[in-house]
mmCIF file of C-alpha atoms and ligand atoms in Angstrom:
data_model
loop_
_atom_site.group_PDB
_atom_site.id
_atom_site.type_symbol
_atom_site.label_atom_id
_atom_site.label_comp_id
_atom_site.label_asym_id
_atom_site.label_seq_id
_atom_site.Cartn_x
_atom_site.Cartn_y
_atom_site.Cartn_z
ATOM 1 C CA MET A 1 28.499 19.443 -6.231
ATOM 2 C CA HIS A 2 28.752 18.285 -9.808
ATOM 3 C CA ILE A 3 29.184 14.617 -10.609
ATOM 4 C CA LYS A 4 29.820 12.981 -13.940
ATOM 5 C CA GLU A 5 27.127 11.123 -15.896
ATOM 6 C CA GLY A 6 29.128 7.942 -15.357
ATOM 7 C CA THR A 7 28.189 7.861 -11.680
ATOM 8 C CA THR A 8 24.596 6.862 -12.383
ATOM 9 C CA GLN A 9 25.702 3.889 -14.455
ATOM 10 C CA ALA A 10 28.326 2.955 -11.863
ATOM 11 C CA PHE A 11 25.768 2.664 -9.045
ATOM 12 C CA ILE A 12 23.322 0.792 -11.240
ATOM 13 C CA GLY A 13 26.173 -1.512 -12.252
ATOM 14 C CA LEU A 14 27.030 -2.285 -8.626
ATOM 15 C CA GLU A 15 23.441 -3.203 -7.827
ATOM 16 C CA GLN A 16 23.295 -5.428 -10.864
ATOM 17 C CA ARG A 17 26.606 -7.090 -10.095
ATOM 18 C CA TYR A 18 26.096 -7.674 -6.369
ATOM 19 C CA GLY A 19 22.351 -7.579 -5.919
ATOM 20 C CA ALA A 20 19.818 -10.307 -6.576
ATOM 21 C CA ARG A 21 18.004 -9.431 -9.767
ATOM 22 C CA ASN A 22 14.466 -9.542 -8.449
ATOM 23 C CA TYR A 23 13.624 -5.942 -9.409
ATOM 24 C CA HIS A 24 13.738 -3.902 -12.614
ATOM 25 C CA PRO A 25 14.075 -0.334 -11.280
ATOM 26 C CA VAL A 26 13.599 2.819 -13.329
ATOM 27 C CA PRO A 27 17.193 4.020 -14.000
ATOM 28 C CA VAL A 28 17.214 6.854 -11.447
ATOM 29 C CA VAL A 29 19.844 6.727 -8.682
ATOM 30 C CA VAL A 30 18.425 8.614 -5.716
ATOM 31 C CA ASP A 31 20.817 10.571 -3.542
ATOM 32 C CA ARG A 32 18.401 12.500 -1.316
ATOM 33 C CA ALA A 33 14.794 13.585 -1.017
ATOM 34 C CA LEU A 34 12.690 16.093 0.859
ATOM 35 C CA ASP A 35 8.910 16.191 0.993
ATOM 36 C CA CYS A 36 7.715 15.722 -2.614
ATOM 37 C CA LEU A 37 11.061 16.282 -4.308
ATOM 38 C CA VAL A 38 13.848 13.803 -5.001
ATOM 39 C CA TRP A 39 17.373 14.447 -6.273
ATOM 40 C CA ASP A 40 19.593 11.947 -8.050
ATOM 41 C CA VAL A 41 23.375 11.531 -7.789
ATOM 42 C CA GLN A 42 23.841 14.071 -10.563
ATOM 43 C CA GLY A 43 21.781 16.652 -8.731
ATOM 44 C CA ARG A 44 18.803 16.361 -11.079
ATOM 45 C CA GLU A 45 15.456 17.116 -9.446
ATOM 46 C CA TYR A 46 12.322 14.980 -9.670
ATOM 47 C CA ILE A 47 8.735 15.350 -8.508
ATOM 48 C CA ASP A 48 7.725 12.230 -6.616
ATOM 49 C CA MET A 49 4.340 11.139 -7.947
ATOM 50 C CA MET A 50 4.886 7.603 -6.684
ATOM 51 C CA GLY A 51 5.355 8.024 -2.920
ATOM 52 C CA ALA A 52 7.141 4.653 -2.601
ATOM 53 C CA TYR A 53 3.861 2.760 -3.083
ATOM 54 C CA SER A 54 2.241 4.822 -0.283
ATOM 55 C CA ALA A 55 5.153 4.350 2.139
ATOM 56 C CA VAL A 56 6.006 8.059 2.027
ATOM 57 C CA SER A 57 2.537 9.530 2.371
ATOM 58 C CA HIS A 58 3.982 12.096 4.805
ATOM 59 C CA GLY A 59 6.487 13.263 2.189
ATOM 60 C CA HIS A 60 10.152 12.339 2.397
ATOM 61 C CA LEU A 61 11.871 13.017 5.722
ATOM 62 C CA HIS A 62 8.975 14.811 7.352
ATOM 63 C CA PRO A 63 10.753 17.058 9.897
ATOM 64 C CA ARG A 64 8.510 16.078 12.816
ATOM 65 C CA VAL A 65 8.898 12.361 12.144
ATOM 66 C CA VAL A 66 12.673 12.748 11.712
ATOM 67 C CA ALA A 67 12.812 14.688 15.002
ATOM 68 C CA ALA A 68 10.875 11.943 16.810
ATOM 69 C CA ALA A 69 13.234 9.314 15.397
ATOM 70 C CA THR A 70 16.283 11.361 16.371
ATOM 71 C CA ARG A 71 14.996 11.840 19.936
ATOM 72 C CA GLN A 72 14.284 8.141 20.287
ATOM 73 C CA LEU A 73 17.725 7.279 18.879
ATOM 74 C CA GLN A 74 19.266 9.064 21.855
ATOM 75 C CA LYS A 75 17.397 6.683 24.172
ATOM 76 C CA VAL A 76 16.726 3.151 22.955
ATOM 77 C CA ALA A 77 15.836 1.633 19.584
ATOM 78 C CA VAL A 78 15.312 -2.103 19.990
ATOM 79 C CA THR A 79 14.115 -3.786 23.159
ATOM 80 C CA SER A 80 12.502 -6.916 21.686
ATOM 81 C CA ARG A 81 9.073 -7.850 22.989
ATOM 82 C CA ALA A 82 10.718 -9.680 25.889
ATOM 83 C CA TYR A 83 10.284 -6.338 27.710
ATOM 84 C CA HIS A 84 7.940 -3.384 27.620
ATOM 85 C CA SER A 85 8.844 0.059 26.292
ATOM 86 C CA ASN A 86 7.442 3.495 26.958
ATOM 87 C CA THR A 87 6.709 4.104 23.280
ATOM 88 C CA LEU A 88 4.778 0.963 22.287
ATOM 89 C CA GLY A 89 1.749 1.538 24.521
ATOM 90 C CA PRO A 90 1.190 5.153 23.445
ATOM 91 C CA PHE A 91 1.525 4.137 19.764
ATOM 92 C CA LEU A 92 -0.987 1.283 20.099
ATOM 93 C CA GLU A 93 -3.419 3.511 22.005
ATOM 94 C CA LYS A 94 -3.267 6.177 19.290
ATOM 95 C CA LEU A 95 -3.623 3.659 16.479
ATOM 96 C CA CYS A 96 -6.609 1.933 18.108
ATOM 97 C CA SER A 97 -8.345 5.218 18.826
ATOM 98 C CA ILE A 98 -7.913 6.483 15.258
ATOM 99 C CA ALA A 99 -9.026 3.219 13.642
ATOM 100 C CA GLY A 100 -11.718 2.340 16.193
ATOM 101 C CA PHE A 101 -10.555 -1.111 17.275
ATOM 102 C CA ASP A 102 -9.847 -2.604 20.709
ATOM 103 C CA ARG A 103 -6.398 -3.942 20.000
ATOM 104 C CA ALA A 104 -3.481 -3.780 17.559
ATOM 105 C CA LEU A 105 -0.684 -6.245 16.919
ATOM 106 C CA PRO A 106 2.450 -4.551 15.555
ATOM 107 C CA MET A 107 4.693 -6.159 12.951
ATOM 108 C CA ASN A 108 7.200 -4.761 10.452
ATOM 109 C CA THR A 109 6.292 -5.376 6.823
ATOM 110 C CA GLY A 110 2.935 -5.523 5.121
ATOM 111 C CA ALA A 111 3.374 -9.175 4.186
ATOM 112 C CA GLU A 112 4.052 -10.066 7.827
ATOM 113 C CA ALA A 113 0.885 -8.292 8.881
ATOM 114 C CA VAL A 114 -1.070 -10.203 6.218
ATOM 115 C CA GLU A 115 0.416 -13.466 7.520
ATOM 116 C CA THR A 116 -0.617 -12.387 11.011
ATOM 117 C CA ALA A 117 -4.175 -11.742 9.850
ATOM 118 C CA ILE A 118 -4.309 -15.164 8.178
ATOM 119 C CA LYS A 119 -3.236 -16.850 11.420
ATOM 120 C CA LEU A 120 -5.741 -14.753 13.344
ATOM 121 C CA ALA A 121 -8.604 -15.644 10.996
ATOM 122 C CA ARG A 122 -7.799 -19.346 10.986
ATOM 123 C CA ARG A 123 -7.496 -19.647 14.754
ATOM 124 C CA TRP A 124 -10.713 -17.656 15.151
ATOM 125 C CA GLY A 125 -12.350 -20.042 12.669
ATOM 126 C CA TYR A 126 -11.455 -23.043 14.825
ATOM 127 C CA ARG A 127 -12.057 -21.528 18.233
ATOM 128 C CA ALA A 128 -15.000 -19.210 17.671
ATOM 129 C CA LYS A 129 -16.739 -20.706 14.646
ATOM 130 C CA GLY A 130 -16.050 -24.369 15.385
ATOM 131 C CA ILE A 131 -14.480 -25.305 12.046
ATOM 132 C CA ALA A 132 -12.775 -28.722 12.206
ATOM 133 C CA ASP A 133 -9.026 -28.437 12.749
ATOM 134 C CA GLY A 134 -7.017 -27.913 9.563
ATOM 135 C CA GLN A 135 -10.111 -27.183 7.440
ATOM 136 C CA ALA A 136 -10.421 -23.394 7.592
ATOM 137 C CA GLU A 137 -10.775 -21.656 4.233
ATOM 138 C CA ILE A 138 -10.103 -18.031 3.348
ATOM 139 C CA LEU A 139 -11.624 -16.345 0.307
ATOM 140 C CA VAL A 140 -9.335 -14.037 -1.678
ATOM 141 C CA ALA A 141 -9.927 -11.939 -4.788
ATOM 142 C CA ARG A 142 -8.587 -12.688 -8.224
ATOM 143 C CA GLY A 143 -5.931 -10.107 -9.028
ATOM 144 C CA ASN A 144 -5.092 -9.658 -5.340
ATOM 145 C CA PHE A 145 -1.800 -8.350 -4.025
ATOM 146 C CA HIS A 146 -1.020 -9.040 -0.383
ATOM 147 C CA GLY A 147 2.776 -9.394 -0.395
ATOM 148 C CA ARG A 148 5.494 -11.876 -1.275
ATOM 149 C CA THR A 149 5.840 -14.542 1.404
ATOM 150 C CA ASN A 150 5.266 -18.107 0.352
ATOM 151 C CA THR A 151 1.810 -18.399 1.923
ATOM 152 C CA VAL A 152 0.733 -15.078 0.473
ATOM 153 C CA ILE A 153 1.870 -15.877 -3.075
ATOM 154 C CA SER A 154 0.123 -19.246 -2.723
ATOM 155 C CA PHE A 155 -3.140 -17.432 -3.407
ATOM 156 C CA SER A 156 -1.868 -14.919 -5.958
ATOM 157 C CA THR A 157 -3.354 -15.214 -9.434
ATOM 158 C CA GLU A 158 -0.243 -13.643 -10.971
ATOM 159 C CA GLU A 159 1.883 -16.303 -12.662
ATOM 160 C CA ASP A 160 5.095 -14.247 -12.307
ATOM 161 C CA TYR A 161 4.716 -14.157 -8.529
ATOM 162 C CA LYS A 162 4.348 -17.940 -8.260
ATOM 163 C CA ALA A 163 6.369 -19.693 -10.944
ATOM 164 C CA GLY A 164 8.868 -22.082 -9.407
ATOM 165 C CA PHE A 165 7.935 -21.356 -5.790
ATOM 166 C CA GLY A 166 5.586 -24.241 -5.033
ATOM 167 C CA PRO A 167 4.429 -26.263 -3.178
ATOM 168 C CA PHE A 168 1.878 -23.718 -2.053
ATOM 169 C CA THR A 169 -0.137 -23.264 1.119
ATOM 170 C CA PRO A 170 -3.654 -24.686 0.737
ATOM 171 C CA GLY A 171 -6.863 -23.275 2.182
ATOM 172 C CA PHE A 172 -7.524 -20.323 -0.142
ATOM 173 C CA HIS A 173 -10.299 -19.938 -2.711
ATOM 174 C CA HIS A 174 -10.816 -17.200 -5.277
ATOM 175 C CA PHE A 175 -13.676 -14.882 -6.075
ATOM 176 C CA ASP A 176 -14.040 -12.105 -8.644
ATOM 177 C CA PHE A 177 -13.273 -8.725 -7.091
ATOM 178 C CA GLY A 178 -16.513 -6.762 -6.809
ATOM 179 C CA SER A 179 -18.858 -9.733 -7.311
ATOM 180 C CA MET A 180 -21.024 -10.957 -4.433
ATOM 181 C CA ASP A 181 -22.316 -13.832 -6.580
ATOM 182 C CA SER A 182 -18.795 -15.041 -6.958
ATOM 183 C CA ILE A 183 -18.234 -14.844 -3.193
ATOM 184 C CA ARG A 184 -21.379 -16.830 -2.469
ATOM 185 C CA ALA A 185 -20.267 -19.478 -4.957
ATOM 186 C CA ALA A 186 -16.788 -19.781 -3.428
ATOM 187 C CA ALA A 187 -17.905 -19.958 0.221
ATOM 188 C CA THR A 188 -18.410 -23.130 2.248
ATOM 189 C CA ALA A 189 -19.243 -23.869 5.888
ATOM 190 C CA ASN A 190 -15.467 -23.857 6.493
ATOM 191 C CA THR A 191 -14.984 -20.281 5.301
ATOM 192 C CA CYS A 192 -13.502 -18.303 8.184
ATOM 193 C CA ALA A 193 -12.603 -15.058 6.406
ATOM 194 C CA VAL A 194 -12.683 -12.939 3.280
ATOM 195 C CA LEU A 195 -9.299 -11.249 2.805
ATOM 196 C CA VAL A 196 -9.566 -8.334 0.412
ATOM 197 C CA GLU A 197 -8.099 -4.966 -0.611
ATOM 198 C CA PRO A 198 -10.635 -2.104 -0.663
ATOM 199 C CA ILE A 199 -9.098 -0.956 -3.966
ATOM 200 C CA GLN A 200 -6.829 -3.352 -5.824
ATOM 201 C CA GLY A 201 -3.575 -1.432 -6.133
ATOM 202 C CA GLU A 202 -1.109 -3.667 -7.918
ATOM 203 C CA ALA A 203 -3.887 -5.016 -10.150
ATOM 204 C CA GLY A 204 -4.098 -1.505 -11.630
ATOM 205 C CA VAL A 205 -5.959 0.681 -9.111
ATOM 206 C CA ILE A 206 -9.258 -1.160 -9.497
ATOM 207 C CA VAL A 207 -12.164 0.441 -7.617
ATOM 208 C CA PRO A 208 -14.999 -2.016 -6.868
ATOM 209 C CA PRO A 209 -18.629 -1.178 -7.741
ATOM 210 C CA ALA A 210 -20.336 1.105 -5.194
ATOM 211 C CA GLY A 211 -22.159 -0.948 -2.581
ATOM 212 C CA PHE A 212 -19.950 -4.023 -2.913
ATOM 213 C CA PHE A 213 -18.346 -3.627 0.498
ATOM 214 C CA ARG A 214 -21.658 -2.914 2.190
ATOM 215 C CA GLU A 215 -23.100 -6.128 0.760
ATOM 216 C CA LEU A 216 -19.957 -8.027 1.626
ATOM 217 C CA ARG A 217 -20.095 -6.694 5.182
ATOM 218 C CA ASP A 218 -23.694 -7.931 5.593
ATOM 219 C CA TRP A 219 -22.907 -11.277 4.042
ATOM 220 C CA CYS A 220 -19.895 -11.790 6.348
ATOM 221 C CA THR A 221 -21.985 -10.957 9.418
ATOM 222 C CA GLN A 222 -24.801 -13.296 8.378
ATOM 223 C CA ASN A 223 -22.413 -16.153 7.657
ATOM 224 C CA LYS A 224 -20.093 -15.665 10.619
ATOM 225 C CA VAL A 225 -17.133 -14.916 8.376
ATOM 226 C CA LEU A 226 -14.462 -12.334 9.240
ATOM 227 C CA LEU A 227 -14.057 -9.428 6.849
ATOM 228 C CA VAL A 228 -10.288 -8.862 6.750
ATOM 229 C CA ASP A 229 -9.449 -5.596 5.029
ATOM 230 C CA ASP A 230 -5.920 -5.153 3.668
ATOM 231 C CA GLU A 231 -5.330 -1.387 3.725
ATOM 232 C CA VAL A 232 -1.548 -1.605 3.633
ATOM 233 C CA GLN A 233 -1.629 0.676 0.582
ATOM 234 C CA ALA A 234 -5.107 2.233 0.842
ATOM 235 C CA GLY A 235 -5.045 3.174 4.511
ATOM 236 C CA LEU A 236 -3.986 6.269 6.435
ATOM 237 C CA GLY A 237 -5.416 8.892 4.139
ATOM 238 C CA ARG A 238 -4.452 7.692 0.674
ATOM 239 C CA THR A 239 -8.063 7.584 -0.566
ATOM 240 C CA GLY A 240 -9.169 10.798 1.145
ATOM 241 C CA LYS A 241 -10.462 9.059 4.289
ATOM 242 C CA TRP A 242 -8.385 7.643 7.110
ATOM 243 C CA PHE A 243 -9.422 4.199 5.876
ATOM 244 C CA ALA A 244 -10.967 3.242 2.562
ATOM 245 C CA PHE A 245 -13.688 1.185 4.283
ATOM 246 C CA GLU A 246 -15.197 4.469 5.524
ATOM 247 C CA HIS A 247 -16.268 5.327 1.969
ATOM 248 C CA GLU A 248 -18.907 2.607 2.285
ATOM 249 C CA GLY A 249 -19.770 3.332 5.893
ATOM 250 C CA ILE A 250 -18.703 -0.119 7.037
ATOM 251 C CA ARG A 251 -16.186 -1.516 9.474
ATOM 252 C CA PRO A 252 -14.144 -4.671 8.871
ATOM 253 C CA ASP A 253 -13.457 -7.306 11.558
ATOM 254 C CA ALA A 254 -9.714 -7.023 11.046
ATOM 255 C CA LEU A 255 -7.732 -4.204 9.476
ATOM 256 C CA ILE A 256 -4.217 -4.591 8.066
ATOM 257 C CA LEU A 257 -1.975 -1.520 7.874
ATOM 258 C CA GLY A 258 1.616 -0.982 6.749
ATOM 259 C CA LYS A 259 3.553 1.265 4.375
ATOM 260 C CA ALA A 260 2.570 4.810 5.531
ATOM 261 C CA LEU A 261 2.323 3.545 9.111
ATOM 262 C CA GLY A 262 6.123 3.854 9.239
ATOM 263 C CA GLY A 263 5.911 7.628 8.740
ATOM 264 C CA GLY A 264 8.075 7.357 5.626
ATOM 265 C CA LEU A 265 11.094 6.228 7.651
ATOM 266 C CA LEU A 266 10.754 2.635 8.799
ATOM 267 C CA PRO A 267 8.870 -0.566 8.089
ATOM 268 C CA VAL A 268 5.962 -0.623 10.536
ATOM 269 C CA SER A 269 2.804 -2.667 10.044
ATOM 270 C CA ALA A 270 -0.075 -3.789 12.230
ATOM 271 C CA VAL A 271 -3.250 -5.831 12.393
ATOM 272 C CA LEU A 272 -6.181 -4.377 14.298
ATOM 273 C CA ALA A 273 -9.256 -6.174 15.615
ATOM 274 C CA ASP A 274 -11.605 -6.145 18.568
ATOM 275 C CA ALA A 275 -10.823 -8.220 21.643
ATOM 276 C CA PRO A 276 -13.071 -11.230 20.889
ATOM 277 C CA VAL A 277 -11.102 -11.786 17.681
ATOM 278 C CA MET A 278 -7.611 -10.604 18.658
ATOM 279 C CA ASP A 279 -7.625 -12.533 21.908
ATOM 280 C CA VAL A 280 -7.295 -15.839 20.067
ATOM 281 C CA PHE A 281 -3.583 -14.912 20.160
ATOM 282 C CA THR A 282 -2.074 -16.005 23.451
ATOM 283 C CA PRO A 283 1.522 -15.639 24.688
ATOM 284 C CA GLY A 284 3.829 -17.737 22.562
ATOM 285 C CA SER A 285 1.395 -18.190 19.672
ATOM 286 C CA HIS A 286 2.791 -15.420 17.462
ATOM 287 C CA GLY A 287 5.528 -12.811 17.446
ATOM 288 C CA SER A 288 8.277 -10.901 15.715
ATOM 289 C CA THR A 289 11.627 -9.779 17.146
ATOM 290 C CA PHE A 290 11.463 -6.278 15.712
ATOM 291 C CA GLY A 291 7.662 -5.888 15.704
ATOM 292 C CA GLY A 292 6.662 -2.837 17.724
ATOM 293 C CA ASN A 293 10.231 -1.960 18.698
ATOM 294 C CA ALA A 294 10.760 1.264 20.621
ATOM 295 C CA LEU A 295 12.060 3.226 17.640
ATOM 296 C CA ALA A 296 9.346 1.986 15.269
ATOM 297 C CA ALA A 297 6.653 2.810 17.819
ATOM 298 C CA ALA A 298 7.992 6.335 18.394
ATOM 299 C CA VAL A 299 8.197 6.987 14.662
ATOM 300 C CA ALA A 300 4.776 5.519 13.897
ATOM 301 C CA LEU A 301 3.136 7.452 16.732
ATOM 302 C CA GLU A 302 4.547 10.730 15.473
ATOM 303 C CA GLY A 303 3.542 9.771 11.931
ATOM 304 C CA LEU A 304 -0.070 9.348 13.068
ATOM 305 C CA ARG A 305 0.015 12.669 14.923
ATOM 306 C CA VAL A 306 1.344 14.399 11.811
ATOM 307 C CA LEU A 307 -1.429 12.936 9.635
ATOM 308 C CA GLU A 308 -3.974 14.177 12.160
ATOM 309 C CA GLU A 309 -2.540 17.567 13.128
ATOM 310 C CA GLU A 310 -1.463 18.570 9.625
ATOM 311 C CA ARG A 311 -4.814 17.384 8.278
ATOM 312 C CA LEU A 312 -3.182 15.292 5.583
ATOM 313 C CA VAL A 313 -6.225 13.031 5.203
ATOM 314 C CA GLU A 314 -8.414 16.085 4.516
ATOM 315 C CA ARG A 315 -5.726 17.314 2.117
ATOM 316 C CA ALA A 316 -5.890 14.065 0.151
ATOM 317 C CA ALA A 317 -9.678 14.461 -0.015
ATOM 318 C CA GLU A 318 -9.313 18.016 -1.340
ATOM 319 C CA ILE A 319 -6.414 17.649 -3.708
ATOM 320 C CA GLY A 320 -7.170 14.113 -4.975
ATOM 321 C CA PRO A 321 -10.103 15.328 -7.111
ATOM 322 C CA TYR A 322 -7.836 18.077 -8.474
ATOM 323 C CA LEU A 323 -5.277 15.494 -9.640
ATOM 324 C CA MET A 324 -8.111 13.378 -11.064
ATOM 325 C CA GLU A 325 -9.492 16.350 -13.004
ATOM 326 C CA ARG A 326 -6.070 17.243 -14.419
ATOM 327 C CA LEU A 327 -5.523 13.638 -15.543
ATOM 328 C CA ARG A 328 -9.008 13.546 -17.108
ATOM 329 C CA GLU A 329 -8.055 16.640 -19.105
ATOM 330 C CA VAL A 330 -5.061 14.716 -20.410
ATOM 331 C CA GLN A 331 -7.425 11.875 -21.266
ATOM 332 C CA ARG A 332 -9.714 14.231 -23.202
ATOM 333 C CA GLN A 333 -6.726 15.510 -25.188
ATOM 334 C CA ALA A 334 -5.444 12.001 -25.885
ATOM 335 C CA GLY A 335 -8.846 10.586 -26.854
ATOM 336 C CA PRO A 336 -9.327 6.809 -26.823
ATOM 337 C CA LEU A 337 -5.581 6.194 -26.446
ATOM 338 C CA VAL A 338 -6.102 6.800 -22.724
ATOM 339 C CA ARG A 339 -8.586 4.076 -21.908
ATOM 340 C CA ASP A 340 -9.345 4.894 -18.298
ATOM 341 C CA VAL A 341 -8.433 7.230 -15.464
ATOM 342 C CA ARG A 342 -9.581 5.741 -12.178
ATOM 343 C CA GLY A 343 -8.920 5.795 -8.476
ATOM 344 C CA ARG A 344 -9.820 7.539 -5.299
ATOM 345 C CA GLY A 345 -8.196 10.370 -3.367
ATOM 346 C CA LEU A 346 -4.504 10.667 -4.171
ATOM 347 C CA TRP A 347 -4.363 7.232 -5.740
ATOM 348 C CA ILE A 348 -4.984 7.190 -9.471
ATOM 349 C CA GLY A 349 -4.182 4.790 -12.286
ATOM 350 C CA VAL A 350 -4.076 5.872 -15.927
ATOM 351 C CA ASP A 351 -4.722 2.959 -18.257
ATOM 352 C CA ILE A 352 -3.251 3.533 -21.729
ATOM 353 C CA ASP A 353 -3.802 1.829 -25.052
ATOM 354 C CA PRO A 354 -0.816 -0.385 -25.975
ATOM 355 C CA ALA A 355 -0.615 1.658 -29.212
ATOM 356 C CA LEU A 356 1.103 4.311 -27.066
ATOM 357 C CA GLY A 357 3.805 1.800 -26.149
ATOM 358 C CA SER A 358 4.277 0.168 -22.773
ATOM 359 C CA ALA A 359 3.462 1.951 -19.528
ATOM 360 C CA ARG A 360 7.064 1.212 -18.589
ATOM 361 C CA ARG A 361 8.346 3.255 -21.539
ATOM 362 C CA ILE A 362 6.108 6.179 -20.571
ATOM 363 C CA VAL A 363 7.367 5.971 -16.986
ATOM 364 C CA GLU A 364 10.998 6.041 -18.180
ATOM 365 C CA LYS A 365 10.300 9.052 -20.401
ATOM 366 C CA MET A 366 8.663 10.851 -17.484
ATOM 367 C CA ALA A 367 11.673 10.106 -15.285
ATOM 368 C CA GLU A 368 13.989 11.581 -17.936
ATOM 369 C CA ARG A 369 11.996 14.801 -17.565
ATOM 370 C CA GLY A 370 11.870 14.834 -13.807
ATOM 371 C CA VAL A 371 8.677 13.035 -12.783
ATOM 372 C CA LEU A 372 8.738 9.781 -10.819
ATOM 373 C CA SER A 373 5.903 7.354 -11.381
ATOM 374 C CA LYS A 374 5.669 3.591 -11.738
ATOM 375 C CA GLU A 375 3.829 1.289 -14.074
ATOM 376 C CA THR A 376 1.759 -1.617 -12.914
ATOM 377 C CA HIS A 377 1.161 -4.349 -15.459
ATOM 378 C CA GLU A 378 1.739 -3.402 -19.080
ATOM 379 C CA THR A 379 -0.698 -0.527 -19.427
ATOM 380 C CA VAL A 380 -1.264 1.317 -16.140
ATOM 381 C CA ILE A 381 0.722 4.328 -14.922
ATOM 382 C CA ARG A 382 0.137 5.105 -11.275
ATOM 383 C CA PHE A 383 -0.031 8.469 -9.546
ATOM 384 C CA ALA A 384 0.192 8.229 -5.750
ATOM 385 C CA PRO A 385 2.232 11.203 -4.549
ATOM 386 C CA PRO A 386 2.846 12.064 -0.904
ATOM 387 C CA LEU A 387 -0.310 13.522 0.667
ATOM 388 C CA THR A 388 1.627 16.785 1.022
ATOM 389 C CA ILE A 389 1.719 17.360 -2.764
ATOM 390 C CA THR A 390 0.764 20.852 -3.956
ATOM 391 C CA THR A 391 -1.389 21.889 -6.909
ATOM 392 C CA ALA A 392 1.683 23.584 -8.415
ATOM 393 C CA LEU A 393 3.655 20.336 -8.393
ATOM 394 C CA ILE A 394 0.643 18.440 -9.733
ATOM 395 C CA ASP A 395 0.338 20.930 -12.606
ATOM 396 C CA LYS A 396 4.002 20.528 -13.446
ATOM 397 C CA ALA A 397 3.996 16.727 -13.220
ATOM 398 C CA VAL A 398 0.770 16.286 -15.188
ATOM 399 C CA GLY A 399 2.071 18.745 -17.812
ATOM 400 C CA ILE A 400 5.137 16.572 -18.324
ATOM 401 C CA PHE A 401 2.989 13.441 -18.433
ATOM 402 C CA ALA A 402 0.841 15.051 -21.130
ATOM 403 C CA GLU A 403 3.946 15.952 -23.175
ATOM 404 C CA VAL A 404 5.287 12.414 -22.940
ATOM 405 C CA LEU A 405 1.950 10.979 -24.049
ATOM 406 C CA ALA A 406 1.746 13.455 -26.937
ATOM 407 C CA GLU A 407 5.183 12.370 -28.131
ATOM 408 C CA ALA A 408 4.316 8.696 -27.770
ATOM 409 C CA ARG A 409 1.333 9.327 -30.049
ATOM 410 C CA THR A 410 3.429 10.663 -32.916
HETATM 411 C C1 LIG B 501 2.573 -3.501 -0.411
HETATM 412 C C2 LIG B 501 1.413 -4.317 0.011
HETATM 413 C C3 LIG B 501 1.564 -5.438 0.843
HETATM 414 C C4 LIG B 501 2.922 -5.958 1.259
HETATM 415 O O1 LIG B 501 3.653 -5.052 1.998
HETATM 416 P P1 LIG B 501 5.239 -5.250 2.159
HETATM 417 O O2 LIG B 501 5.634 -4.228 3.179
HETATM 418 O O3 LIG B 501 5.847 -5.024 0.816
HETATM 419 O O4 LIG B 501 5.447 -6.650 2.631
HETATM 420 C C5 LIG B 501 0.429 -6.089 1.264
HETATM 421 N N1 LIG B 501 -0.790 -5.689 0.875
HETATM 422 C C6 LIG B 501 -0.985 -4.637 0.062
HETATM 423 C C7 LIG B 501 -2.367 -4.236 -0.319
HETATM 424 C C8 LIG B 501 0.113 -3.924 -0.409
HETATM 425 O O5 LIG B 501 -0.070 -2.892 -1.249
#
């Protein structure tokens, strides 16, 4: 099938005319995708080095996950939580056994799961820690990203995410990511939780100093504060472990998952905790119509099985350092114009000097040559391909990235 160049502009035009203008997408109109490859409406092929912000860690349309969805679609998709289903229990059991928690509470989007964790932490603060009603405080990192609901943006430090959306939800205090001194200074007797990403993704793939999470874990235990770990982007193999907290040999009190939990097909998120914490939720206190629906549960369960049986977490651990090494070679060629290459597993940010132009411009140039990436802030280009990426595709994608940087330099 051959389609005229005009088609791309036509679809972009429709989105601009009829869609709210809350995004600024790279001008690629996707028609279909399979595993690590994407094709646009003109049939042009791209290597996906972006993985939909970790939502397609399994690769696009993983055949086993698609088959599970198709089977479930012959039976029932949505039951609501007014009834039980024969897919929800098996999914929750699998998720709890992989992550090592007593219970899981399924939701749909990452932001909903973060909201759930906030409610959980606050209620726990009142009922288990004895904080006076309405006084619970949650510590959050500067530069955090936890989603877009009004409560969640209330504690963002990003002006763009907040401007014009007040009044904001109170009860949040900031600390500097990676600094225990800053946490101690921000805490009070009313602190019920520290909500934190193990690696700050949207802030530019910021890895905290080694030992930070171990110290934070000890401090939380000593001060009867819940450590709430937002692994919506980091979790399920992205960093080369099932969960990023494993790199420091710790375990949080509550774990937030999303993105890849949907197997690359659906929005599925969850909060996990042990019974003494999770059981502050009682019937009627929290819910979501679509959370844990029969289709989502079937898809998520198969997604977890695929990660396990196809050893995709181990793959990320093996191939992540390869991607890192290739990007460091590019850095050596580019000299100081590439300021930093950082990350963990298959999650790497390349921080460029503004003299090379904006990260956005680099990303657009890469897309023109068939590599999908996405900037974060003005200077960071992110590489977070599906965990199924091959060394051959990495070589090709990094080669194109190097060419684009070389041209930007001249
Ligand atoms: C993407 C993300 C969220 C929000 O998830 P949505 O599904 O977009 O609501 C929350 N926390 C982190 C760390 C994320 O990366």
